[in-house]
Amino acid sequence: MKALFLLTETLSGTLNYQTVLQSALDGSETVIGADSTETRGLISAFLLFNESRLRISACRGFPVRDQNLELPAEAGALPEALSSGNPILVKDPGSDPELGALLALAEMRSALVLPLIRAMNAFGILLYAHPDPAFFTPERREMLEMVSNQAVIAIQNARLFQDLALEKERIVKTQEDAQKKLARDLHDGPTQSISAIAMRLNITQKILAR
C-alpha cells in the first residue's frame, strides 16, 4: 500500500504523458509485493487507442515487432474488457484471437487485461502477462487494478494538458499568420499605393516648376 501511495503521488504530480506511462509500469512490480524471483518473466504494456486501433505506447518485455502492431479490439479479451469495463484474466493468452498476434505472449500462460476507461472515454488497455498460470492471485489483481485506476486518471489529465498546449500553439500560430498576412497586405496594397502617389506628386511638382 505504501508503494501504491508513492506511485499515486508520482502519477498525480506530472502532466507529462510518457512519464505517466513509464512510472506506472516501473511501479507495478513494487506494488504487487513480489520478489525478483517471482517477477522474473513479468511483462507489461499500455495499449492505447491510435484513432480506432490499439497500439503499444509503453512497455516492458515486448519486442520491437510487437510495438509496431495495431490491434482492432474486435475479438477476444480486449473488446470484452473494454465493453464490460472489468478486468479480464486470460489463461493462455497466446491463443486469444488478438493477443495471440503479440510474440511476447507466446510463452505466457496467464495475462491480466485492465481496461483504461474514465467517464465516457476509453483510452485503451493496461496489459500484464506472466509464464506462471497462477501468478495473478486475487490480491495481485486487486493491486494492479488500483494501479490502472490511478494511471487512467493521470492519462486523462496528461491528455487534457497536451490538448491545451496544442490549442495554445494553434492560437499563437493563427495570430502570427494573421499578423504576417496583414503585413503582406499593407506592403502589397496601401504601402505601394502611397509610394505611387508620392512619385506622381514629385513628377507633378517638377512639371509645375518648369
PDB file of C-alpha atoms in Angstrom:
ATOM      1  CA  MET A   1       0.000   0.000   0.000  1.00  0.00           C
ATOM      2  CA  LYS A   2       2.930   2.320   0.705  1.00  0.00           C
ATOM      3  CA  ALA A   3       4.298   1.578  -2.766  1.00  0.00           C
ATOM      4  CA  LEU A   4       0.875   2.282  -4.269  1.00  0.00           C
ATOM      5  CA  PHE A   5       0.681   5.582  -2.374  1.00  0.00           C
ATOM      6  CA  LEU A   6       4.112   6.646  -3.651  1.00  0.00           C
ATOM      7  CA  LEU A   7       3.156   5.664  -7.194  1.00  0.00           C
ATOM      8  CA  THR A   8      -0.085   7.651  -6.892  1.00  0.00           C
ATOM      9  CA  GLU A   9       1.925  10.688  -5.791  1.00  0.00           C
ATOM     10  CA  THR A  10       4.216  10.320  -8.790  1.00  0.00           C
ATOM     11  CA  LEU A  11       1.347   9.948 -11.251  1.00  0.00           C
ATOM     12  CA  SER A  12      -0.607  12.877  -9.837  1.00  0.00           C
ATOM     13  CA  GLY A  13       2.496  15.073  -9.771  1.00  0.00           C
ATOM     14  CA  THR A  14       3.186  15.049 -13.508  1.00  0.00           C
ATOM     15  CA  LEU A  15       1.371  16.136 -16.643  1.00  0.00           C
ATOM     16  CA  ASN A  16       3.929  14.559 -18.945  1.00  0.00           C
ATOM     17  CA  TYR A  17       2.231  11.817 -20.951  1.00  0.00           C
ATOM     18  CA  GLN A  18       5.226   9.473 -21.288  1.00  0.00           C
ATOM     19  CA  THR A  19       6.242   9.953 -17.656  1.00  0.00           C
ATOM     20  CA  VAL A  20       2.807   8.725 -16.585  1.00  0.00           C
ATOM     21  CA  LEU A  21       3.089   5.559 -18.671  1.00  0.00           C
ATOM     22  CA  GLN A  22       6.677   4.745 -17.705  1.00  0.00           C
ATOM     23  CA  SER A  23       6.103   5.414 -13.985  1.00  0.00           C
ATOM     24  CA  ALA A  24       3.033   3.162 -13.883  1.00  0.00           C
ATOM     25  CA  LEU A  25       4.936   0.280 -15.494  1.00  0.00           C
ATOM     26  CA  ASP A  26       8.010   0.782 -13.306  1.00  0.00           C
ATOM     27  CA  GLY A  27       5.941   0.853 -10.123  1.00  0.00           C
ATOM     28  CA  SER A  28       3.818  -2.205 -10.853  1.00  0.00           C
ATOM     29  CA  GLU A  29       6.318  -4.811  -9.640  1.00  0.00           C
ATOM     30  CA  THR A  30       6.810  -2.976  -6.351  1.00  0.00           C
ATOM     31  CA  VAL A  31       3.091  -2.527  -5.817  1.00  0.00           C
ATOM     32  CA  ILE A  32       2.269  -6.248  -6.100  1.00  0.00           C
ATOM     33  CA  GLY A  33       4.858  -7.029  -3.429  1.00  0.00           C
ATOM     34  CA  ALA A  34       6.605  -9.809  -5.344  1.00  0.00           C
ATOM     35  CA  ASP A  35      10.329 -10.533  -5.044  1.00  0.00           C
ATOM     36  CA  SER A  36      12.708 -10.561  -8.016  1.00  0.00           C
ATOM     37  CA  THR A  37      12.365 -14.336  -8.457  1.00  0.00           C
ATOM     38  CA  GLU A  38       8.575 -14.148  -8.673  1.00  0.00           C
ATOM     39  CA  THR A  39       8.508 -11.162 -11.034  1.00  0.00           C
ATOM     40  CA  ARG A  40      11.076 -12.676 -13.410  1.00  0.00           C
ATOM     41  CA  GLY A  41       9.208 -13.124 -16.672  1.00  0.00           C
ATOM     42  CA  LEU A  42       6.548 -10.494 -15.916  1.00  0.00           C
ATOM     43  CA  ILE A  43       5.875  -8.276 -18.934  1.00  0.00           C
ATOM     44  CA  SER A  44       3.577  -5.288 -19.201  1.00  0.00           C
ATOM     45  CA  ALA A  45       2.337  -2.741 -21.714  1.00  0.00           C
ATOM     46  CA  PHE A  46      -0.005   0.146 -22.267  1.00  0.00           C
ATOM     47  CA  LEU A  47      -2.047  -0.438 -25.418  1.00  0.00           C
ATOM     48  CA  LEU A  48      -3.654   2.909 -26.200  1.00  0.00           C
ATOM     49  CA  PHE A  49      -6.015   3.849 -28.965  1.00  0.00           C
ATOM     50  CA  ASN A  50      -4.486   5.395 -32.058  1.00  0.00           C
ATOM     51  CA  GLU A  51      -7.742   6.528 -33.666  1.00  0.00           C
ATOM     52  CA  SER A  52      -9.753   3.255 -33.665  1.00  0.00           C
ATOM     53  CA  ARG A  53      -6.955   0.698 -33.118  1.00  0.00           C
ATOM     54  CA  LEU A  54      -4.827  -0.264 -30.131  1.00  0.00           C
ATOM     55  CA  ARG A  55      -1.072   0.169 -30.265  1.00  0.00           C
ATOM     56  CA  ILE A  56       1.669  -0.256 -27.650  1.00  0.00           C
ATOM     57  CA  SER A  57       2.624   3.168 -26.280  1.00  0.00           C
ATOM     58  CA  ALA A  58       4.925   1.995 -23.478  1.00  0.00           C
ATOM     59  CA  CYS A  59       6.020  -1.493 -22.481  1.00  0.00           C
ATOM     60  CA  ARG A  60       8.333  -3.802 -20.584  1.00  0.00           C
ATOM     61  CA  GLY A  61       9.494  -7.025 -22.255  1.00  0.00           C
ATOM     62  CA  PHE A  62       7.866  -6.622 -25.685  1.00  0.00           C
ATOM     63  CA  PRO A  63       9.971  -6.856 -28.878  1.00  0.00           C
ATOM     64  CA  VAL A  64      10.035  -4.031 -31.425  1.00  0.00           C
ATOM     65  CA  ARG A  65       7.920  -6.084 -33.805  1.00  0.00           C
ATOM     66  CA  ASP A  66       5.064  -6.140 -31.257  1.00  0.00           C
ATOM     67  CA  GLN A  67       5.379  -2.398 -30.684  1.00  0.00           C
ATOM     68  CA  ASN A  68       4.621  -1.762 -34.357  1.00  0.00           C
ATOM     69  CA  LEU A  69       1.450  -3.868 -34.398  1.00  0.00           C
ATOM     70  CA  GLU A  70      -2.040  -2.395 -34.304  1.00  0.00           C
ATOM     71  CA  LEU A  71      -4.926  -4.396 -32.831  1.00  0.00           C
ATOM     72  CA  PRO A  72      -8.553  -3.610 -33.772  1.00  0.00           C
ATOM     73  CA  ALA A  73     -10.029  -4.731 -30.409  1.00  0.00           C
ATOM     74  CA  GLU A  74     -12.829  -6.590 -32.145  1.00  0.00           C
ATOM     75  CA  ALA A  75     -12.391 -10.145 -30.829  1.00  0.00           C
ATOM     76  CA  GLY A  76     -11.277 -11.870 -27.651  1.00  0.00           C
ATOM     77  CA  ALA A  77     -10.322 -10.385 -24.282  1.00  0.00           C
ATOM     78  CA  LEU A  78      -9.598  -6.835 -25.483  1.00  0.00           C
ATOM     79  CA  PRO A  79     -13.129  -5.867 -26.613  1.00  0.00           C
ATOM     80  CA  GLU A  80     -14.610  -7.865 -23.717  1.00  0.00           C
ATOM     81  CA  ALA A  81     -12.674  -5.802 -21.160  1.00  0.00           C
ATOM     82  CA  LEU A  82     -13.421  -2.520 -22.931  1.00  0.00           C
ATOM     83  CA  SER A  83     -17.146  -3.193 -23.300  1.00  0.00           C
ATOM     84  CA  SER A  84     -17.656  -4.509 -19.762  1.00  0.00           C
ATOM     85  CA  GLY A  85     -15.248  -2.099 -18.052  1.00  0.00           C
ATOM     86  CA  ASN A  86     -13.976  -5.001 -15.927  1.00  0.00           C
ATOM     87  CA  PRO A  87     -10.554  -6.695 -15.706  1.00  0.00           C
ATOM     88  CA  ILE A  88     -10.210  -9.956 -17.619  1.00  0.00           C
ATOM     89  CA  LEU A  89      -7.879 -12.775 -16.556  1.00  0.00           C
ATOM     90  CA  VAL A  90      -6.798 -14.703 -19.654  1.00  0.00           C
ATOM     91  CA  LYS A  91      -5.414 -18.214 -19.465  1.00  0.00           C
ATOM     92  CA  ASP A  92      -3.024 -18.993 -22.326  1.00  0.00           C
ATOM     93  CA  PRO A  93      -3.120 -15.504 -23.920  1.00  0.00           C
ATOM     94  CA  GLY A  94      -1.226 -16.816 -26.943  1.00  0.00           C
ATOM     95  CA  SER A  95      -4.456 -18.475 -28.108  1.00  0.00           C
ATOM     96  CA  ASP A  96      -6.504 -15.278 -27.842  1.00  0.00           C
ATOM     97  CA  PRO A  97      -7.715 -14.037 -31.295  1.00  0.00           C
ATOM     98  CA  GLU A  98      -5.838 -10.732 -30.999  1.00  0.00           C
ATOM     99  CA  LEU A  99      -3.400 -11.082 -28.093  1.00  0.00           C
ATOM    100  CA  GLY A 100      -2.007 -14.117 -29.886  1.00  0.00           C
ATOM    101  CA  ALA A 101      -0.568 -11.779 -32.524  1.00  0.00           C
ATOM    102  CA  LEU A 102       1.924 -10.460 -29.943  1.00  0.00           C
ATOM    103  CA  LEU A 103       5.134 -12.504 -29.955  1.00  0.00           C
ATOM    104  CA  ALA A 104       5.863 -11.619 -26.328  1.00  0.00           C
ATOM    105  CA  LEU A 105       2.768 -13.546 -25.218  1.00  0.00           C
ATOM    106  CA  ALA A 106       3.711 -16.806 -26.945  1.00  0.00           C
ATOM    107  CA  GLU A 107       5.361 -18.224 -23.809  1.00  0.00           C
ATOM    108  CA  MET A 108       2.968 -16.616 -21.339  1.00  0.00           C
ATOM    109  CA  ARG A 109       0.409 -18.760 -19.522  1.00  0.00           C
ATOM    110  CA  SER A 110      -1.656 -16.004 -17.932  1.00  0.00           C
ATOM    111  CA  ALA A 111      -2.475 -12.395 -18.713  1.00  0.00           C
ATOM    112  CA  LEU A 112      -4.381  -9.659 -16.939  1.00  0.00           C
ATOM    113  CA  VAL A 113      -6.273  -7.246 -19.216  1.00  0.00           C
ATOM    114  CA  LEU A 114      -7.252  -3.997 -17.455  1.00  0.00           C
ATOM    115  CA  PRO A 115      -9.496  -1.514 -19.308  1.00  0.00           C
ATOM    116  CA  LEU A 116      -8.443   2.146 -19.100  1.00  0.00           C
ATOM    117  CA  ILE A 117     -11.829   3.856 -19.001  1.00  0.00           C
ATOM    118  CA  ARG A 118     -12.671   7.208 -17.421  1.00  0.00           C
ATOM    119  CA  ALA A 119     -16.201   8.611 -17.616  1.00  0.00           C
ATOM    120  CA  MET A 120     -17.198   8.109 -21.270  1.00  0.00           C
ATOM    121  CA  ASN A 121     -13.610   7.924 -22.546  1.00  0.00           C
ATOM    122  CA  ALA A 122     -11.903   4.622 -23.339  1.00  0.00           C
ATOM    123  CA  PHE A 123      -8.151   5.237 -23.572  1.00  0.00           C
ATOM    124  CA  GLY A 124      -7.067   1.632 -24.082  1.00  0.00           C
ATOM    125  CA  ILE A 125      -5.736  -1.334 -22.114  1.00  0.00           C
ATOM    126  CA  LEU A 126      -3.119  -1.946 -19.432  1.00  0.00           C
ATOM    127  CA  LEU A 127      -1.796  -5.462 -20.043  1.00  0.00           C
ATOM    128  CA  TYR A 128       0.259  -7.737 -17.768  1.00  0.00           C
ATOM    129  CA  ALA A 129       1.397 -11.282 -18.575  1.00  0.00           C
ATOM    130  CA  HIS A 130       3.462 -13.973 -16.858  1.00  0.00           C
ATOM    131  CA  PRO A 131       4.634 -17.518 -17.692  1.00  0.00           C
ATOM    132  CA  ASP A 132       3.218 -18.812 -14.379  1.00  0.00           C
ATOM    133  CA  PRO A 133      -0.519 -19.560 -14.767  1.00  0.00           C
ATOM    134  CA  ALA A 134      -1.067 -18.889 -11.046  1.00  0.00           C
ATOM    135  CA  PHE A 135       0.901 -15.632 -10.850  1.00  0.00           C
ATOM    136  CA  PHE A 136      -2.079 -13.257 -10.840  1.00  0.00           C
ATOM    137  CA  THR A 137      -3.577 -14.041  -7.454  1.00  0.00           C
ATOM    138  CA  PRO A 138      -6.712 -12.169  -6.311  1.00  0.00           C
ATOM    139  CA  GLU A 139      -4.559  -9.868  -4.160  1.00  0.00           C
ATOM    140  CA  ARG A 140      -2.199  -9.045  -7.049  1.00  0.00           C
ATOM    141  CA  ARG A 141      -5.104  -8.491  -9.416  1.00  0.00           C
ATOM    142  CA  GLU A 142      -6.630  -6.068  -6.929  1.00  0.00           C
ATOM    143  CA  MET A 143      -3.391  -4.096  -6.561  1.00  0.00           C
ATOM    144  CA  LEU A 144      -2.816  -3.924 -10.322  1.00  0.00           C
ATOM    145  CA  GLU A 145      -6.398  -2.781 -10.802  1.00  0.00           C
ATOM    146  CA  MET A 146      -5.645   0.073  -8.395  1.00  0.00           C
ATOM    147  CA  VAL A 147      -2.591   0.930 -10.500  1.00  0.00           C
ATOM    148  CA  SER A 148      -4.746   1.030 -13.635  1.00  0.00           C
ATOM    149  CA  ASN A 149      -7.324   3.255 -11.908  1.00  0.00           C
ATOM    150  CA  GLN A 150      -4.645   5.762 -10.926  1.00  0.00           C
ATOM    151  CA  ALA A 151      -2.985   5.518 -14.332  1.00  0.00           C
ATOM    152  CA  VAL A 152      -6.168   6.298 -16.266  1.00  0.00           C
ATOM    153  CA  ILE A 153      -6.766   9.448 -14.189  1.00  0.00           C
ATOM    154  CA  ALA A 154      -3.187  10.571 -14.832  1.00  0.00           C
ATOM    155  CA  ILE A 155      -3.510   9.728 -18.547  1.00  0.00           C
ATOM    156  CA  GLN A 156      -6.687  11.784 -18.818  1.00  0.00           C
ATOM    157  CA  ASN A 157      -5.048  14.759 -17.075  1.00  0.00           C
ATOM    158  CA  ALA A 158      -1.952  14.472 -19.268  1.00  0.00           C
ATOM    159  CA  ARG A 159      -4.108  14.251 -22.396  1.00  0.00           C
ATOM    160  CA  LEU A 160      -6.102  17.345 -21.363  1.00  0.00           C
ATOM    161  CA  PHE A 161      -2.887  19.256 -20.679  1.00  0.00           C
ATOM    162  CA  GLN A 162      -1.460  18.088 -24.015  1.00  0.00           C
ATOM    163  CA  ASP A 163      -4.636  19.180 -25.820  1.00  0.00           C
ATOM    164  CA  LEU A 164      -4.500  22.589 -24.123  1.00  0.00           C
ATOM    165  CA  ALA A 165      -0.852  23.010 -25.103  1.00  0.00           C
ATOM    166  CA  LEU A 166      -1.661  22.111 -28.719  1.00  0.00           C
ATOM    167  CA  GLU A 167      -4.613  24.503 -28.734  1.00  0.00           C
ATOM    168  CA  LYS A 168      -2.387  27.264 -27.362  1.00  0.00           C
ATOM    169  CA  GLU A 169       0.167  26.592 -30.114  1.00  0.00           C
ATOM    170  CA  ARG A 170      -2.623  26.665 -32.704  1.00  0.00           C
ATOM    171  CA  ILE A 171      -3.921  30.021 -31.429  1.00  0.00           C
ATOM    172  CA  VAL A 172      -0.415  31.526 -31.357  1.00  0.00           C
ATOM    173  CA  LYS A 173       0.253  30.282 -34.890  1.00  0.00           C
ATOM    174  CA  THR A 174      -3.086  31.673 -36.074  1.00  0.00           C
ATOM    175  CA  GLN A 175      -2.204  35.079 -34.594  1.00  0.00           C
ATOM    176  CA  GLU A 176       1.253  35.006 -36.188  1.00  0.00           C
ATOM    177  CA  ASP A 177      -0.234  34.045 -39.567  1.00  0.00           C
ATOM    178  CA  ALA A 178      -2.777  36.883 -39.278  1.00  0.00           C
ATOM    179  CA  GLN A 179      -0.024  39.393 -38.478  1.00  0.00           C
ATOM    180  CA  LYS A 180       2.088  38.178 -41.425  1.00  0.00           C
ATOM    181  CA  LYS A 181      -0.914  38.418 -43.752  1.00  0.00           C
ATOM    182  CA  LEU A 182      -1.676  41.941 -42.538  1.00  0.00           C
ATOM    183  CA  ALA A 183       1.946  42.943 -43.126  1.00  0.00           C
ATOM    184  CA  ARG A 184       1.831  41.479 -46.656  1.00  0.00           C
ATOM    185  CA  ASP A 185      -1.478  43.162 -47.400  1.00  0.00           C
ATOM    186  CA  LEU A 186      -0.124  46.513 -46.201  1.00  0.00           C
ATOM    187  CA  HIS A 187       3.006  46.072 -48.295  1.00  0.00           C
ATOM    188  CA  ASP A 188       1.159  44.931 -51.388  1.00  0.00           C
ATOM    189  CA  GLY A 189      -1.785  47.338 -51.068  1.00  0.00           C
ATOM    190  CA  PRO A 190      -1.778  50.736 -49.293  1.00  0.00           C
ATOM    191  CA  THR A 191       2.012  50.977 -48.998  1.00  0.00           C
ATOM    192  CA  GLN A 192       2.524  50.581 -52.728  1.00  0.00           C
ATOM    193  CA  SER A 193      -0.364  52.954 -53.472  1.00  0.00           C
ATOM    194  CA  ILE A 194       1.152  55.634 -51.229  1.00  0.00           C
ATOM    195  CA  SER A 195       4.532  55.146 -52.887  1.00  0.00           C
ATOM    196  CA  ALA A 196       2.929  55.564 -56.311  1.00  0.00           C
ATOM    197  CA  ILE A 197       1.097  58.739 -55.192  1.00  0.00           C
ATOM    198  CA  ALA A 198       4.333  60.151 -53.801  1.00  0.00           C
ATOM    199  CA  MET A 199       6.126  59.506 -57.102  1.00  0.00           C
ATOM    200  CA  ARG A 200       3.318  61.180 -59.067  1.00  0.00           C
ATOM    201  CA  LEU A 201       3.361  64.199 -56.755  1.00  0.00           C
ATOM    202  CA  ASN A 202       7.100  64.506 -57.233  1.00  0.00           C
ATOM    203  CA  ILE A 203       6.702  64.378 -61.016  1.00  0.00           C
ATOM    204  CA  THR A 204       3.856  66.908 -60.839  1.00  0.00           C
ATOM    205  CA  GLN A 205       5.993  69.291 -58.809  1.00  0.00           C
ATOM    206  CA  LYS A 206       8.771  69.109 -61.387  1.00  0.00           C
ATOM    207  CA  ILE A 207       6.330  69.730 -64.260  1.00  0.00           C
ATOM    208  CA  LEU A 208       4.809  72.735 -62.439  1.00  0.00           C
ATOM    209  CA  ALA A 209       8.286  74.107 -61.743  1.00  0.00           C
ATOM    210  CA  ARG A 210       9.076  74.020 -65.485  1.00  0.00           C
TER     211      ARG A 210
END
